[in-house]
Amino acid sequence: MHIVSAILRRNLLQYRPVAVEGIGTLHTVRSGAQFLPGQRLDPPRRMPELVMTEAGDLPLTELVAAELGADPVTAGEFCREWRETAYALAQASGLPEGSILLEGIGTIQADPERGAEFYADPELLELLNPLPAEPLVVPSPSYRAAPVPGSANPVRPGRPRPPRVRPKGKNPHNYTVSFFAVLVVLAALGYLCYYLWAHTDLLAGFLPR
């Protein structure tokens, strides 16, 4: 690829308009996504176009001089040689007279009736548009009916849970009741012994008065 073509293509990929002396201005135009019939979506694209040069467009000669660090005269010679090569390539390809074949950029085909038509190079289009060229199929949204309460995954009755049985442990209250019962029995025996000792002679041999 010619050095001028490489510089021009790199700037087009950066979406910078470049004015080519004697030809016009090459720039890129962005088109938004469009919905097509049949639930298809045409993705957004960038297309290079050839338009008339306007004030403020960067001349190709100045761009080449800045890129190569050359003086304007040398840069002009590079661009002139590049244009002559582009005309020769178009003639060798059998294009109409006056057409230009810009290597890596596209073809400017001369038409006596419609004027010049620009056809971008397929490789340049792929670099400008990484997405597929074919329209994308948009799937239709699917809706699911909300489940009716009690209809989906019903809970089946299982075996009833047995009542929880607490483990039997030692009740501290039982010790209290037993202690008081012993005291009552001892008190009763003591009173009985005192009664027999005080009012009878049954215990006189053991406990003298």
JSON list of C-alpha atoms in Angstrom, two decimals:
[
{"chain": "A", "resi": 1, "resn": "MET", "atom": "CA", "xyz": [0.00, 0.00, 0.00]},
{"chain": "A", "resi": 2, "resn": "HIS", "atom": "CA", "xyz": [1.25, 3.47, -0.88]},
{"chain": "A", "resi": 3, "resn": "ILE", "atom": "CA", "xyz": [2.33, 5.56, 2.09]},
{"chain": "A", "resi": 4, "resn": "VAL", "atom": "CA", "xyz": [-0.20, 8.26, 1.21]},
{"chain": "A", "resi": 5, "resn": "SER", "atom": "CA", "xyz": [-3.03, 5.69, 1.12]},
{"chain": "A", "resi": 6, "resn": "ALA", "atom": "CA", "xyz": [-1.96, 4.39, 4.52]},
{"chain": "A", "resi": 7, "resn": "ILE", "atom": "CA", "xyz": [-2.00, 7.90, 6.02]},
{"chain": "A", "resi": 8, "resn": "LEU", "atom": "CA", "xyz": [-5.38, 8.69, 4.48]},
{"chain": "A", "resi": 9, "resn": "ARG", "atom": "CA", "xyz": [-6.96, 5.44, 5.68]},
{"chain": "A", "resi": 10, "resn": "ARG", "atom": "CA", "xyz": [-5.64, 5.85, 9.21]},
{"chain": "A", "resi": 11, "resn": "ASN", "atom": "CA", "xyz": [-7.25, 9.28, 9.46]},
{"chain": "A", "resi": 12, "resn": "LEU", "atom": "CA", "xyz": [-10.54, 8.02, 8.05]},
{"chain": "A", "resi": 13, "resn": "LEU", "atom": "CA", "xyz": [-10.58, 5.32, 10.73]},
{"chain": "A", "resi": 14, "resn": "GLN", "atom": "CA", "xyz": [-10.21, 8.16, 13.25]},
{"chain": "A", "resi": 15, "resn": "TYR", "atom": "CA", "xyz": [-13.28, 9.86, 11.65]},
{"chain": "A", "resi": 16, "resn": "ARG", "atom": "CA", "xyz": [-11.25, 12.86, 10.46]},
{"chain": "A", "resi": 17, "resn": "PRO", "atom": "CA", "xyz": [-12.27, 14.47, 7.14]},
{"chain": "A", "resi": 18, "resn": "VAL", "atom": "CA", "xyz": [-9.39, 14.87, 4.67]},
{"chain": "A", "resi": 19, "resn": "ALA", "atom": "CA", "xyz": [-9.45, 17.09, 1.59]},
{"chain": "A", "resi": 20, "resn": "VAL", "atom": "CA", "xyz": [-7.76, 15.42, -1.39]},
{"chain": "A", "resi": 21, "resn": "GLU", "atom": "CA", "xyz": [-6.59, 18.08, -3.83]},
{"chain": "A", "resi": 22, "resn": "GLY", "atom": "CA", "xyz": [-8.32, 17.83, -7.19]},
{"chain": "A", "resi": 23, "resn": "ILE", "atom": "CA", "xyz": [-10.75, 15.12, -5.99]},
{"chain": "A", "resi": 24, "resn": "GLY", "atom": "CA", "xyz": [-12.81, 16.25, -2.98]},
{"chain": "A", "resi": 25, "resn": "THR", "atom": "CA", "xyz": [-13.09, 15.56, 0.74]},
{"chain": "A", "resi": 26, "resn": "LEU", "atom": "CA", "xyz": [-13.30, 12.05, 2.13]},
{"chain": "A", "resi": 27, "resn": "HIS", "atom": "CA", "xyz": [-15.06, 11.69, 5.49]},
{"chain": "A", "resi": 28, "resn": "THR", "atom": "CA", "xyz": [-17.12, 9.15, 7.40]},
{"chain": "A", "resi": 29, "resn": "VAL", "atom": "CA", "xyz": [-20.83, 9.40, 8.15]},
{"chain": "A", "resi": 30, "resn": "ARG", "atom": "CA", "xyz": [-22.53, 7.49, 10.97]},
{"chain": "A", "resi": 31, "resn": "SER", "atom": "CA", "xyz": [-26.03, 6.13, 10.52]},
{"chain": "A", "resi": 32, "resn": "GLY", "atom": "CA", "xyz": [-28.07, 4.96, 13.50]},
{"chain": "A", "resi": 33, "resn": "ALA", "atom": "CA", "xyz": [-29.65, 1.57, 13.97]},
{"chain": "A", "resi": 34, "resn": "GLN", "atom": "CA", "xyz": [-32.91, 0.99, 12.11]},
{"chain": "A", "resi": 35, "resn": "PHE", "atom": "CA", "xyz": [-35.67, -1.52, 12.66]},
{"chain": "A", "resi": 36, "resn": "LEU", "atom": "CA", "xyz": [-36.61, -3.52, 9.58]},
{"chain": "A", "resi": 37, "resn": "PRO", "atom": "CA", "xyz": [-39.68, -5.65, 8.88]},
{"chain": "A", "resi": 38, "resn": "GLY", "atom": "CA", "xyz": [-39.63, -9.16, 10.27]},
{"chain": "A", "resi": 39, "resn": "GLN", "atom": "CA", "xyz": [-38.21, -8.23, 13.69]},
{"chain": "A", "resi": 40, "resn": "ARG", "atom": "CA", "xyz": [-34.80, -7.38, 12.22]},
{"chain": "A", "resi": 41, "resn": "LEU", "atom": "CA", "xyz": [-32.44, -4.65, 13.33]},
{"chain": "A", "resi": 42, "resn": "ASP", "atom": "CA", "xyz": [-29.95, -2.97, 11.03]},
{"chain": "A", "resi": 43, "resn": "PRO", "atom": "CA", "xyz": [-27.00, -2.10, 13.31]},
{"chain": "A", "resi": 44, "resn": "PRO", "atom": "CA", "xyz": [-25.41, 1.38, 13.27]},
{"chain": "A", "resi": 45, "resn": "ARG", "atom": "CA", "xyz": [-22.76, 1.88, 10.61]},
{"chain": "A", "resi": 46, "resn": "ARG", "atom": "CA", "xyz": [-20.06, 4.28, 9.51]},
{"chain": "A", "resi": 47, "resn": "MET", "atom": "CA", "xyz": [-19.72, 4.83, 5.80]},
{"chain": "A", "resi": 48, "resn": "PRO", "atom": "CA", "xyz": [-16.97, 6.79, 4.02]},
{"chain": "A", "resi": 49, "resn": "GLU", "atom": "CA", "xyz": [-18.25, 9.37, 1.56]},
{"chain": "A", "resi": 50, "resn": "LEU", "atom": "CA", "xyz": [-16.79, 11.72, -1.04]},
{"chain": "A", "resi": 51, "resn": "VAL", "atom": "CA", "xyz": [-18.15, 15.24, -0.76]},
{"chain": "A", "resi": 52, "resn": "MET", "atom": "CA", "xyz": [-17.18, 18.70, -1.93]},
{"chain": "A", "resi": 53, "resn": "THR", "atom": "CA", "xyz": [-14.32, 20.31, -0.07]},
{"chain": "A", "resi": 54, "resn": "GLU", "atom": "CA", "xyz": [-15.30, 22.98, 2.42]},
{"chain": "A", "resi": 55, "resn": "ALA", "atom": "CA", "xyz": [-13.34, 25.53, 4.38]},
{"chain": "A", "resi": 56, "resn": "GLY", "atom": "CA", "xyz": [-11.71, 23.97, 7.41]},
{"chain": "A", "resi": 57, "resn": "ASP", "atom": "CA", "xyz": [-11.12, 20.53, 5.86]},
{"chain": "A", "resi": 58, "resn": "LEU", "atom": "CA", "xyz": [-7.57, 19.28, 6.43]},
{"chain": "A", "resi": 59, "resn": "PRO", "atom": "CA", "xyz": [-5.65, 19.15, 3.11]},
{"chain": "A", "resi": 60, "resn": "LEU", "atom": "CA", "xyz": [-4.01, 15.82, 2.36]},
{"chain": "A", "resi": 61, "resn": "THR", "atom": "CA", "xyz": [-0.71, 17.55, 1.53]},
{"chain": "A", "resi": 62, "resn": "GLU", "atom": "CA", "xyz": [-0.48, 19.14, 4.98]},
{"chain": "A", "resi": 63, "resn": "LEU", "atom": "CA", "xyz": [-1.40, 15.85, 6.61]},
{"chain": "A", "resi": 64, "resn": "VAL", "atom": "CA", "xyz": [1.32, 13.95, 4.71]},
{"chain": "A", "resi": 65, "resn": "ALA", "atom": "CA", "xyz": [3.88, 16.64, 5.55]},
{"chain": "A", "resi": 66, "resn": "ALA", "atom": "CA", "xyz": [3.02, 16.40, 9.25]},
{"chain": "A", "resi": 67, "resn": "GLU", "atom": "CA", "xyz": [3.04, 12.60, 9.27]},
{"chain": "A", "resi": 68, "resn": "LEU", "atom": "CA", "xyz": [6.35, 12.24, 7.41]},
{"chain": "A", "resi": 69, "resn": "GLY", "atom": "CA", "xyz": [8.02, 15.33, 8.80]},
{"chain": "A", "resi": 70, "resn": "ALA", "atom": "CA", "xyz": [8.57, 16.60, 5.26]},
{"chain": "A", "resi": 71, "resn": "ASP", "atom": "CA", "xyz": [8.35, 20.08, 3.78]},
{"chain": "A", "resi": 72, "resn": "PRO", "atom": "CA", "xyz": [5.22, 21.07, 1.81]},
{"chain": "A", "resi": 73, "resn": "VAL", "atom": "CA", "xyz": [6.99, 20.68, -1.56]},
{"chain": "A", "resi": 74, "resn": "THR", "atom": "CA", "xyz": [8.11, 17.13, -0.84]},
{"chain": "A", "resi": 75, "resn": "ALA", "atom": "CA", "xyz": [4.67, 16.24, 0.53]},
{"chain": "A", "resi": 76, "resn": "GLY", "atom": "CA", "xyz": [3.07, 17.66, -2.62]},
{"chain": "A", "resi": 77, "resn": "GLU", "atom": "CA", "xyz": [5.30, 15.44, -4.78]},
{"chain": "A", "resi": 78, "resn": "PHE", "atom": "CA", "xyz": [4.26, 12.39, -2.74]},
{"chain": "A", "resi": 79, "resn": "CYS", "atom": "CA", "xyz": [0.57, 13.22, -3.25]},
{"chain": "A", "resi": 80, "resn": "ARG", "atom": "CA", "xyz": [1.00, 13.88, -6.99]},
{"chain": "A", "resi": 81, "resn": "GLU", "atom": "CA", "xyz": [2.76, 10.55, -7.48]},
{"chain": "A", "resi": 82, "resn": "TRP", "atom": "CA", "xyz": [0.03, 8.86, -5.47]},
{"chain": "A", "resi": 83, "resn": "ARG", "atom": "CA", "xyz": [-2.75, 10.33, -7.64]},
{"chain": "A", "resi": 84, "resn": "GLU", "atom": "CA", "xyz": [-0.99, 9.32, -10.87]},
{"chain": "A", "resi": 85, "resn": "THR", "atom": "CA", "xyz": [-0.65, 5.75, -9.54]},
{"chain": "A", "resi": 86, "resn": "ALA", "atom": "CA", "xyz": [-4.37, 5.76, -8.61]},
{"chain": "A", "resi": 87, "resn": "TYR", "atom": "CA", "xyz": [-5.37, 6.81, -12.14]},
{"chain": "A", "resi": 88, "resn": "ALA", "atom": "CA", "xyz": [-3.14, 4.12, -13.64]},
{"chain": "A", "resi": 89, "resn": "LEU", "atom": "CA", "xyz": [-4.63, 1.42, -11.41]},
{"chain": "A", "resi": 90, "resn": "ALA", "atom": "CA", "xyz": [-8.15, 2.45, -12.44]},
{"chain": "A", "resi": 91, "resn": "GLN", "atom": "CA", "xyz": [-7.29, 2.24, -16.13]},
{"chain": "A", "resi": 92, "resn": "ALA", "atom": "CA", "xyz": [-5.62, -1.15, -15.62]},
{"chain": "A", "resi": 93, "resn": "SER", "atom": "CA", "xyz": [-8.80, -2.39, -13.91]},
{"chain": "A", "resi": 94, "resn": "GLY", "atom": "CA", "xyz": [-10.94, -1.39, -16.91]},
{"chain": "A", "resi": 95, "resn": "LEU", "atom": "CA", "xyz": [-12.78, 1.43, -15.16]},
{"chain": "A", "resi": 96, "resn": "PRO", "atom": "CA", "xyz": [-14.17, 4.36, -17.14]},
{"chain": "A", "resi": 97, "resn": "GLU", "atom": "CA", "xyz": [-11.80, 7.14, -18.06]},
{"chain": "A", "resi": 98, "resn": "GLY", "atom": "CA", "xyz": [-11.28, 9.61, -15.24]},
{"chain": "A", "resi": 99, "resn": "SER", "atom": "CA", "xyz": [-11.83, 7.01, -12.51]},
{"chain": "A", "resi": 100, "resn": "ILE", "atom": "CA", "xyz": [-9.45, 6.67, -9.58]},
{"chain": "A", "resi": 101, "resn": "LEU", "atom": "CA", "xyz": [-8.58, 3.54, -7.61]},
{"chain": "A", "resi": 102, "resn": "LEU", "atom": "CA", "xyz": [-7.33, 4.46, -4.15]},
{"chain": "A", "resi": 103, "resn": "GLU", "atom": "CA", "xyz": [-5.62, 1.39, -2.74]},
{"chain": "A", "resi": 104, "resn": "GLY", "atom": "CA", "xyz": [-7.10, 0.47, 0.66]},
{"chain": "A", "resi": 105, "resn": "ILE", "atom": "CA", "xyz": [-9.62, 3.34, 0.45]},
{"chain": "A", "resi": 106, "resn": "GLY", "atom": "CA", "xyz": [-12.00, 2.72, -2.41]},
{"chain": "A", "resi": 107, "resn": "THR", "atom": "CA", "xyz": [-12.79, 3.53, -6.02]},
{"chain": "A", "resi": 108, "resn": "ILE", "atom": "CA", "xyz": [-13.99, 6.83, -7.46]},
{"chain": "A", "resi": 109, "resn": "GLN", "atom": "CA", "xyz": [-15.76, 5.83, -10.61]},
{"chain": "A", "resi": 110, "resn": "ALA", "atom": "CA", "xyz": [-16.42, 8.54, -13.20]},
{"chain": "A", "resi": 111, "resn": "ASP", "atom": "CA", "xyz": [-19.93, 8.61, -14.65]},
{"chain": "A", "resi": 112, "resn": "PRO", "atom": "CA", "xyz": [-20.77, 11.14, -17.41]},
{"chain": "A", "resi": 113, "resn": "GLU", "atom": "CA", "xyz": [-24.40, 11.34, -16.26]},
{"chain": "A", "resi": 114, "resn": "ARG", "atom": "CA", "xyz": [-24.27, 11.07, -12.46]},
{"chain": "A", "resi": 115, "resn": "GLY", "atom": "CA", "xyz": [-20.77, 12.39, -11.90]},
{"chain": "A", "resi": 116, "resn": "ALA", "atom": "CA", "xyz": [-18.25, 10.65, -9.66]},
{"chain": "A", "resi": 117, "resn": "GLU", "atom": "CA", "xyz": [-19.44, 7.76, -7.50]},
{"chain": "A", "resi": 118, "resn": "PHE", "atom": "CA", "xyz": [-17.38, 6.58, -4.54]},
{"chain": "A", "resi": 119, "resn": "TYR", "atom": "CA", "xyz": [-17.33, 2.87, -3.62]},
{"chain": "A", "resi": 120, "resn": "ALA", "atom": "CA", "xyz": [-15.54, 2.11, -0.37]},
{"chain": "A", "resi": 121, "resn": "ASP", "atom": "CA", "xyz": [-13.01, -0.70, -0.12]},
{"chain": "A", "resi": 122, "resn": "PRO", "atom": "CA", "xyz": [-14.54, -3.77, 1.63]},
{"chain": "A", "resi": 123, "resn": "GLU", "atom": "CA", "xyz": [-11.61, -4.00, 4.04]},
{"chain": "A", "resi": 124, "resn": "LEU", "atom": "CA", "xyz": [-12.08, -0.37, 5.07]},
{"chain": "A", "resi": 125, "resn": "LEU", "atom": "CA", "xyz": [-15.78, -1.02, 5.69]},
{"chain": "A", "resi": 126, "resn": "GLU", "atom": "CA", "xyz": [-14.93, -3.97, 7.94]},
{"chain": "A", "resi": 127, "resn": "LEU", "atom": "CA", "xyz": [-12.53, -1.83, 9.94]},
{"chain": "A", "resi": 128, "resn": "LEU", "atom": "CA", "xyz": [-15.13, 0.91, 10.33]},
{"chain": "A", "resi": 129, "resn": "ASN", "atom": "CA", "xyz": [-17.92, -1.54, 11.21]},
{"chain": "A", "resi": 130, "resn": "PRO", "atom": "CA", "xyz": [-16.81, -4.49, 13.34]},
{"chain": "A", "resi": 131, "resn": "LEU", "atom": "CA", "xyz": [-20.43, -5.70, 13.66]},
{"chain": "A", "resi": 132, "resn": "PRO", "atom": "CA", "xyz": [-21.83, -8.09, 11.03]},
{"chain": "A", "resi": 133, "resn": "ALA", "atom": "CA", "xyz": [-23.21, -6.44, 7.94]},
{"chain": "A", "resi": 134, "resn": "GLU", "atom": "CA", "xyz": [-26.37, -8.58, 7.98]},
{"chain": "A", "resi": 135, "resn": "PRO", "atom": "CA", "xyz": [-29.36, -7.29, 9.97]},
{"chain": "A", "resi": 136, "resn": "LEU", "atom": "CA", "xyz": [-29.73, -8.79, 13.43]},
{"chain": "A", "resi": 137, "resn": "VAL", "atom": "CA", "xyz": [-32.82, -10.81, 14.27]},
{"chain": "A", "resi": 138, "resn": "VAL", "atom": "CA", "xyz": [-34.53, -9.43, 17.37]},
{"chain": "A", "resi": 139, "resn": "PRO", "atom": "CA", "xyz": [-36.26, -12.24, 19.33]},
{"chain": "A", "resi": 140, "resn": "SER", "atom": "CA", "xyz": [-39.83, -11.58, 20.34]},
{"chain": "A", "resi": 141, "resn": "PRO", "atom": "CA", "xyz": [-40.36, -11.22, 24.07]},
{"chain": "A", "resi": 142, "resn": "SER", "atom": "CA", "xyz": [-41.90, -14.25, 25.74]},
{"chain": "A", "resi": 143, "resn": "TYR", "atom": "CA", "xyz": [-44.35, -13.85, 28.57]},
{"chain": "A", "resi": 144, "resn": "ARG", "atom": "CA", "xyz": [-45.07, -16.40, 31.26]},
{"chain": "A", "resi": 145, "resn": "ALA", "atom": "CA", "xyz": [-48.36, -16.44, 33.06]},
{"chain": "A", "resi": 146, "resn": "ALA", "atom": "CA", "xyz": [-48.12, -15.92, 36.78]},
{"chain": "A", "resi": 147, "resn": "PRO", "atom": "CA", "xyz": [-48.77, -19.16, 38.66]},
{"chain": "A", "resi": 148, "resn": "VAL", "atom": "CA", "xyz": [-52.16, -19.45, 40.35]},
{"chain": "A", "resi": 149, "resn": "PRO", "atom": "CA", "xyz": [-51.78, -19.71, 44.10]},
{"chain": "A", "resi": 150, "resn": "GLY", "atom": "CA", "xyz": [-52.23, -23.28, 45.20]},
{"chain": "A", "resi": 151, "resn": "SER", "atom": "CA", "xyz": [-52.03, -24.77, 41.71]},
{"chain": "A", "resi": 152, "resn": "ALA", "atom": "CA", "xyz": [-48.31, -25.11, 41.11]},
{"chain": "A", "resi": 153, "resn": "ASN", "atom": "CA", "xyz": [-46.29, -27.48, 43.24]},
{"chain": "A", "resi": 154, "resn": "PRO", "atom": "CA", "xyz": [-49.00, -28.15, 45.88]},
{"chain": "A", "resi": 155, "resn": "VAL", "atom": "CA", "xyz": [-47.80, -29.11, 49.31]},
{"chain": "A", "resi": 156, "resn": "ARG", "atom": "CA", "xyz": [-48.78, -32.66, 50.05]},
{"chain": "A", "resi": 157, "resn": "PRO", "atom": "CA", "xyz": [-49.85, -33.48, 53.59]},
{"chain": "A", "resi": 158, "resn": "GLY", "atom": "CA", "xyz": [-47.33, -35.69, 55.33]},
{"chain": "A", "resi": 159, "resn": "ARG", "atom": "CA", "xyz": [-47.30, -37.57, 58.59]},
{"chain": "A", "resi": 160, "resn": "PRO", "atom": "CA", "xyz": [-48.24, -35.43, 61.58]},
{"chain": "A", "resi": 161, "resn": "ARG", "atom": "CA", "xyz": [-45.32, -34.45, 63.70]},
{"chain": "A", "resi": 162, "resn": "PRO", "atom": "CA", "xyz": [-45.37, -36.28, 67.05]},
{"chain": "A", "resi": 163, "resn": "PRO", "atom": "CA", "xyz": [-45.63, -34.10, 70.13]},
{"chain": "A", "resi": 164, "resn": "ARG", "atom": "CA", "xyz": [-42.38, -33.12, 71.60]},
{"chain": "A", "resi": 165, "resn": "VAL", "atom": "CA", "xyz": [-41.58, -35.07, 74.72]},
{"chain": "A", "resi": 166, "resn": "ARG", "atom": "CA", "xyz": [-39.30, -33.40, 77.11]},
{"chain": "A", "resi": 167, "resn": "PRO", "atom": "CA", "xyz": [-36.71, -35.62, 78.68]},
{"chain": "A", "resi": 168, "resn": "LYS", "atom": "CA", "xyz": [-37.40, -36.60, 82.25]},
{"chain": "A", "resi": 169, "resn": "GLY", "atom": "CA", "xyz": [-34.95, -35.10, 84.62]},
{"chain": "A", "resi": 170, "resn": "LYS", "atom": "CA", "xyz": [-34.60, -34.94, 88.40]},
{"chain": "A", "resi": 171, "resn": "ASN", "atom": "CA", "xyz": [-37.06, -32.53, 89.93]},
{"chain": "A", "resi": 172, "resn": "PRO", "atom": "CA", "xyz": [-35.46, -30.58, 92.80]},
{"chain": "A", "resi": 173, "resn": "HIS", "atom": "CA", "xyz": [-38.91, -30.17, 94.40]},
{"chain": "A", "resi": 174, "resn": "ASN", "atom": "CA", "xyz": [-39.05, -33.91, 95.15]},
{"chain": "A", "resi": 175, "resn": "TYR", "atom": "CA", "xyz": [-36.05, -33.57, 97.50]},
{"chain": "A", "resi": 176, "resn": "THR", "atom": "CA", "xyz": [-37.78, -30.78, 99.44]},
{"chain": "A", "resi": 177, "resn": "VAL", "atom": "CA", "xyz": [-40.97, -32.81, 99.93]},
{"chain": "A", "resi": 178, "resn": "SER", "atom": "CA", "xyz": [-39.02, -35.86, 101.08]},
{"chain": "A", "resi": 179, "resn": "PHE", "atom": "CA", "xyz": [-37.02, -33.82, 103.61]},
{"chain": "A", "resi": 180, "resn": "PHE", "atom": "CA", "xyz": [-40.16, -32.34, 105.17]},
{"chain": "A", "resi": 181, "resn": "ALA", "atom": "CA", "xyz": [-41.78, -35.76, 105.33]},
{"chain": "A", "resi": 182, "resn": "VAL", "atom": "CA", "xyz": [-38.80, -37.11, 107.26]},
{"chain": "A", "resi": 183, "resn": "LEU", "atom": "CA", "xyz": [-39.01, -34.18, 109.68]},
{"chain": "A", "resi": 184, "resn": "VAL", "atom": "CA", "xyz": [-42.71, -34.79, 110.27]},
{"chain": "A", "resi": 185, "resn": "VAL", "atom": "CA", "xyz": [-42.12, -38.49, 110.96]},
{"chain": "A", "resi": 186, "resn": "LEU", "atom": "CA", "xyz": [-39.28, -37.73, 113.37]},
{"chain": "A", "resi": 187, "resn": "ALA", "atom": "CA", "xyz": [-41.41, -35.12, 115.19]},
{"chain": "A", "resi": 188, "resn": "ALA", "atom": "CA", "xyz": [-44.28, -37.59, 115.51]},
{"chain": "A", "resi": 189, "resn": "LEU", "atom": "CA", "xyz": [-41.98, -40.28, 116.90]},
{"chain": "A", "resi": 190, "resn": "GLY", "atom": "CA", "xyz": [-40.49, -37.81, 119.33]},
{"chain": "A", "resi": 191, "resn": "TYR", "atom": "CA", "xyz": [-43.87, -36.72, 120.59]},
{"chain": "A", "resi": 192, "resn": "LEU", "atom": "CA", "xyz": [-44.98, -40.31, 120.94]},
{"chain": "A", "resi": 193, "resn": "CYS", "atom": "CA", "xyz": [-41.91, -41.20, 122.96]},
{"chain": "A", "resi": 194, "resn": "TYR", "atom": "CA", "xyz": [-42.43, -38.15, 125.17]},
{"chain": "A", "resi": 195, "resn": "TYR", "atom": "CA", "xyz": [-46.07, -39.07, 125.78]},
{"chain": "A", "resi": 196, "resn": "LEU", "atom": "CA", "xyz": [-45.23, -42.63, 126.70]},
{"chain": "A", "resi": 197, "resn": "TRP", "atom": "CA", "xyz": [-42.41, -41.49, 128.94]},
{"chain": "A", "resi": 198, "resn": "ALA", "atom": "CA", "xyz": [-44.51, -38.85, 130.75]},
{"chain": "A", "resi": 199, "resn": "HIS", "atom": "CA", "xyz": [-47.77, -40.71, 131.23]},
{"chain": "A", "resi": 200, "resn": "THR", "atom": "CA", "xyz": [-46.87, -44.39, 131.25]},
{"chain": "A", "resi": 201, "resn": "ASP", "atom": "CA", "xyz": [-44.28, -46.68, 132.63]},
{"chain": "A", "resi": 202, "resn": "LEU", "atom": "CA", "xyz": [-43.39, -48.30, 129.31]},
{"chain": "A", "resi": 203, "resn": "LEU", "atom": "CA", "xyz": [-40.19, -46.37, 128.95]},
{"chain": "A", "resi": 204, "resn": "ALA", "atom": "CA", "xyz": [-39.32, -46.17, 132.66]},
{"chain": "A", "resi": 205, "resn": "GLY", "atom": "CA", "xyz": [-36.69, -48.84, 132.26]},
{"chain": "A", "resi": 206, "resn": "PHE", "atom": "CA", "xyz": [-34.93, -46.96, 129.51]},
{"chain": "A", "resi": 207, "resn": "LEU", "atom": "CA", "xyz": [-35.54, -43.35, 130.48]},
{"chain": "A", "resi": 208, "resn": "PRO", "atom": "CA", "xyz": [-35.95, -42.86, 134.27]},
{"chain": "A", "resi": 209, "resn": "ARG", "atom": "CA", "xyz": [-37.85, -39.83, 135.40]}
]
